[in-house]
Each structure stands twice: as C-alpha cells, then as structure tokens.
C-alpha cells in the first residue's frame, strides 16, 4: 500500500494534469458557439451599443443571469474577439484563479494544521459539472470567481480588527464590491449576504468586526439593488417568466442530491455513519417509494437512453419512479449530516458561514421552476471546497474517486462538442 505522502503527491499531480487537460481541450474546441453560448454573446454587443444604462439592463434578452458576463467579455473583447476558443478560455483561466483563491482561504482556515492547502483546492477538478461551466463560454464561472474573491477579502478584513483596523474596513469594502459583482452575475449569490450574519457569533463587544461585516453586506447590496429595482425583480424582465409559478420542491431536492454526490466524491468523511444508518436509509426509501409513485409523481431518469439498451422496456417505464425516491433519500441524508456537522463546529463562525451559504445556494433551486440543471449546483463548487476541506482524507479510495470525478467531468463536457 502506498504511503499517504505518495498518495497525496499522486492526487496533486492528477489535479494539475486534469486542469492542463481541460485547458488543452478547450483550446482545441474551435466549434462556433453552441448550446447556451449563442444566447449570451448578443448582449455583449448590446452593452457596447448602450453602455451600462437603463436601456441596456431592460433589453437584456435570452439570459436569466445578470450583466457580469457582459462586463467581463466586453472588457476582454480586444483579446478574444468574442470567438472560440478565446471566449471559452476566459472561464478556464478564471477557474485557475478560483483554485488559487481557494488555496489561500483554506490556508487561513487550517493554519494550525500541517496540511497541504493545494490539494483541497485542486479537488474542484473532481466536480463533474465544473468541467462544463469552465470549458464553455457560460455564465457561472465569473460570479464564482468574484464570490470566492469576496470571501478571501473578507477573511483578510476580519483579521484586521486591532492593529490598522482601517485596513479591515477598506478590505471589507472591496469584499462587498466583489460579492456585489457576483450577485450581478448570478442572483443566487445574494444568499451569501444573510449567511454572513453568522460571522458575528461570539463577537459580543467586538464592534469593529460588526462594522466590517455590516460594510460587507451593505456594499454588496448597494451594488446589486439598483439593478434589481430597474428590473423589478432578480432577473431581466424579458426572462422574469422563468421564475414565475412559485416553488418547485423537486428541483431543490435534486440540488441537495447533487450536493451529496459532490461530498461523496470529495470527502466521504463528511457523512455520519453507524450500524443503524443503512437501516434507516432503507426504511426511508421504502416509505418514499410508494409516496412518490401514488402521490408525488416526481420523475428523474439519469442515463435513461443508455439504460434503455440494457434493461427491458417494462423496467424502464418505472425506472424514474425508482430513482427519484432514492435521490430524495440521499438529499435528506446530506441535510442530516450538514446539521450535525454544524452542531459539532458551532463555535466556529467562519465554518457556519460557509455551511449556511452552501445550503442556501443549493436551496435557491427550489425557486427554479422552468427546468433543473446541474449547472445551478456547480455555482456552489467553491463553497463546497471550503466546506469539505477539513474532511478530506488521503487514501487509495480517494485516488479512485478523484480520477472518477474528472473522467465523468471530461465526458460530460465532450458530449456538448462531439454529439451536438
């Protein structure tokens, strides 16, 4: 059996190799814009025509996200010319910056522990849906970058509450600006604002920390609220119908099930397990199975086309009803473990802040009524890296999961270019 140090080196080399592979294949993808890419590019020209004006904001079309994508690609237009592969490589470079920021954040979290901080950051390459959003010119990566930047700046600000406290205020303003930009990229990032209140736990009498957190939240809201007021909501008015119709419980359940999959790949130690756990999970599935078949009617059929070639048609007709309660069971198990991990570390405000932000980010899928996409979960990837970093264990099994996550991610990305 390999020594843990040797396994750690293998994981680090694999993560670096995975990123290089992503960069190379993105560079080689010369296909014209496809999938959702063509929807966002015309709005860059709209920004060029009207500037950052009310007219521009009201006429954004065919995209639910805000204008951050347009800000980024308008600024880089002289380099990318809004053409592949340059327009796609923007997200690939941003993913590298996200990993650098994650390493810096985790280093501060684990300063008392002698652990490699690059390894948890590189684990973002094992999240399959990250390959899609980083290898295509989609809208998720820019707000992920600015949200991660805001957390790092906030970390620095909270360290400067005694000596040179004015620097803490300056950093909190920059952190708020970064979060505001992230919210303008994807409105679900607004949940980080209320989550930041947990940073004030156990800070009675530390007025400067209160000021820093309040500045952070206030500046973030000041950046995005004028745009939301112009829109009359959280997205451009031409796309407001997407969020109409109340809540979609099944989409929220799917988001938490995908969150459980991320935790299983990166840090199975996140899950609490004893001799009764499996029995309880089986019992929960047995209860949800008839409830879904007769009343709830939630349907989800991953790998449906491939499985149709293997299993009989009669089984495939009930397959969606079999897998859906299983995903619901996994989602509930993930939430149960999240509750207990929060209780275990209830004296650590920063951990609780990240935990609450992650759960709220996943919960925003309850409001997605038109369709569910794993890209909504991908937005929370940096938060997952920070949250799960303390639970990563070096082992032979970790090497297998690391490779499996990257292979699935590569295949999911290539399906867009090879089969469409």
CSV table of N, CA, C and O in Angstrom, one decimal, residues 33 40-46 48 69-70 72-88 90 137:
chain,number,residue,atom,x,y,z
A,33,UNK,N,-20.0,29.0,-31.4
A,33,UNK,CA,-20.8,28.9,-30.1
A,33,UNK,C,-22.0,27.9,-30.3
A,33,UNK,O,-22.7,27.9,-31.3
A,40,UNK,N,-25.8,34.4,-25.0
A,40,UNK,CA,-25.2,35.5,-24.1
A,40,UNK,C,-24.4,36.5,-24.9
A,40,UNK,O,-24.3,37.6,-24.5
A,41,UNK,N,-23.9,36.1,-26.1
A,41,UNK,CA,-23.0,36.9,-26.8
A,41,UNK,C,-23.7,38.2,-27.4
A,41,UNK,O,-23.1,39.3,-27.3
A,42,UNK,N,-24.9,38.1,-27.9
A,42,UNK,CA,-25.6,39.3,-28.4
A,42,UNK,C,-25.7,40.4,-27.4
A,42,UNK,O,-25.7,41.6,-27.7
A,43,UNK,N,-25.8,40.0,-26.1
A,43,UNK,CA,-25.9,41.0,-25.0
A,43,UNK,C,-24.6,41.7,-24.8
A,43,UNK,O,-24.6,42.8,-24.2
A,44,UNK,N,-23.5,41.2,-25.2
A,44,UNK,CA,-22.2,41.9,-25.1
A,44,UNK,C,-22.3,43.1,-26.1
A,44,UNK,O,-21.9,44.2,-25.8
A,45,UNK,N,-22.8,42.8,-27.3
A,45,UNK,CA,-22.9,43.9,-28.3
A,45,UNK,C,-24.0,44.9,-27.8
A,45,UNK,O,-23.8,46.1,-28.1
A,46,UNK,N,-25.0,44.5,-27.1
A,46,UNK,CA,-26.0,45.4,-26.5
A,46,UNK,C,-25.3,46.4,-25.5
A,46,UNK,O,-25.6,47.6,-25.5
A,48,UNK,N,-22.2,47.2,-25.6
A,48,UNK,CA,-21.3,48.0,-26.4
A,48,UNK,C,-22.1,49.2,-27.0
A,48,UNK,O,-21.6,50.3,-27.1
A,69,UNK,N,-21.4,38.8,-17.0
A,69,UNK,CA,-20.9,38.1,-18.1
A,69,UNK,C,-20.5,39.1,-19.2
A,69,UNK,O,-19.5,39.1,-19.8
A,70,UNK,N,-21.4,40.1,-19.4
A,70,UNK,CA,-21.2,41.1,-20.5
A,70,UNK,C,-20.1,42.0,-20.1
A,70,UNK,O,-19.3,42.4,-20.9
A,72,UNK,N,-17.4,41.3,-18.3
A,72,UNK,CA,-16.2,40.6,-18.5
A,72,UNK,C,-15.8,40.4,-19.9
A,72,UNK,O,-14.7,40.8,-20.4
A,73,UNK,N,-16.7,40.0,-20.8
A,73,UNK,CA,-16.4,39.7,-22.2
A,73,UNK,C,-16.3,41.0,-23.0
A,73,UNK,O,-15.6,41.0,-24.0
A,74,UNK,N,-17.0,42.1,-22.6
A,74,UNK,CA,-16.8,43.3,-23.3
A,74,UNK,C,-15.3,43.8,-23.0
A,74,UNK,O,-14.7,44.3,-23.9
A,75,UNK,N,-14.9,43.7,-21.8
A,75,UNK,CA,-13.5,44.2,-21.4
A,75,UNK,C,-12.5,43.4,-22.2
A,75,UNK,O,-11.4,43.9,-22.5
A,76,UNK,N,-12.7,42.1,-22.4
A,76,UNK,CA,-11.8,41.2,-23.0
A,76,UNK,C,-12.0,41.0,-24.5
A,76,UNK,O,-11.2,40.3,-25.1
A,77,UNK,N,-12.9,41.7,-25.0
A,77,UNK,CA,-13.2,41.6,-26.5
A,77,UNK,C,-12.0,41.9,-27.4
A,77,UNK,O,-11.8,41.1,-28.4
A,78,UNK,N,-11.1,42.8,-27.1
A,78,UNK,CA,-10.0,43.0,-27.9
A,78,UNK,C,-9.0,41.8,-28.0
A,78,UNK,O,-8.3,41.7,-29.0
A,79,UNK,N,-9.1,41.0,-26.9
A,79,UNK,CA,-8.3,39.8,-26.9
A,79,UNK,C,-9.0,38.6,-27.5
A,79,UNK,O,-8.4,37.8,-28.3
A,80,UNK,N,-10.2,38.4,-27.1
A,80,UNK,CA,-11.0,37.2,-27.5
A,80,UNK,C,-11.7,37.3,-28.8
A,80,UNK,O,-12.0,36.3,-29.5
A,81,UNK,N,-12.1,38.6,-29.2
A,81,UNK,CA,-12.9,38.9,-30.3
A,81,UNK,C,-14.2,38.2,-30.3
A,81,UNK,O,-14.9,38.0,-31.3
A,82,UNK,N,-14.6,37.8,-29.1
A,82,UNK,CA,-15.9,37.1,-28.8
A,82,UNK,C,-16.0,35.8,-29.7
A,82,UNK,O,-17.1,35.4,-30.1
A,83,UNK,N,-14.9,35.2,-30.0
A,83,UNK,CA,-14.9,34.0,-30.8
A,83,UNK,C,-14.2,32.9,-30.1
A,83,UNK,O,-13.2,33.1,-29.3
A,84,UNK,N,-14.6,31.6,-30.4
A,84,UNK,CA,-13.9,30.5,-29.8
A,84,UNK,C,-12.5,30.4,-30.4
A,84,UNK,O,-12.3,30.8,-31.6
A,85,UNK,N,-11.5,29.8,-29.7
A,85,UNK,CA,-11.6,29.3,-28.4
A,85,UNK,C,-11.4,30.4,-27.3
A,85,UNK,O,-11.6,30.1,-26.1
A,86,UNK,N,-11.1,31.6,-27.7
A,86,UNK,CA,-10.7,32.6,-26.7
A,86,UNK,C,-11.8,32.9,-25.8
A,86,UNK,O,-11.6,33.0,-24.5
A,87,UNK,N,-13.1,33.0,-26.2
A,87,UNK,CA,-14.2,33.3,-25.4
A,87,UNK,C,-14.4,32.2,-24.3
A,87,UNK,O,-14.9,32.5,-23.2
A,88,UNK,N,-14.0,31.0,-24.7
A,88,UNK,CA,-14.2,29.9,-23.7
A,88,UNK,C,-13.0,29.8,-22.8
A,88,UNK,O,-13.2,29.5,-21.6
A,90,UNK,N,-11.6,32.2,-21.3
A,90,UNK,CA,-11.8,33.1,-20.2
A,90,UNK,C,-12.2,32.4,-19.0
A,90,UNK,O,-11.7,32.6,-17.9
A,137,UNK,N,-18.2,28.8,-22.8
A,137,UNK,CA,-18.4,30.3,-22.5
A,137,UNK,C,-19.8,30.5,-21.9
A,137,UNK,O,-20.7,31.2,-22.5
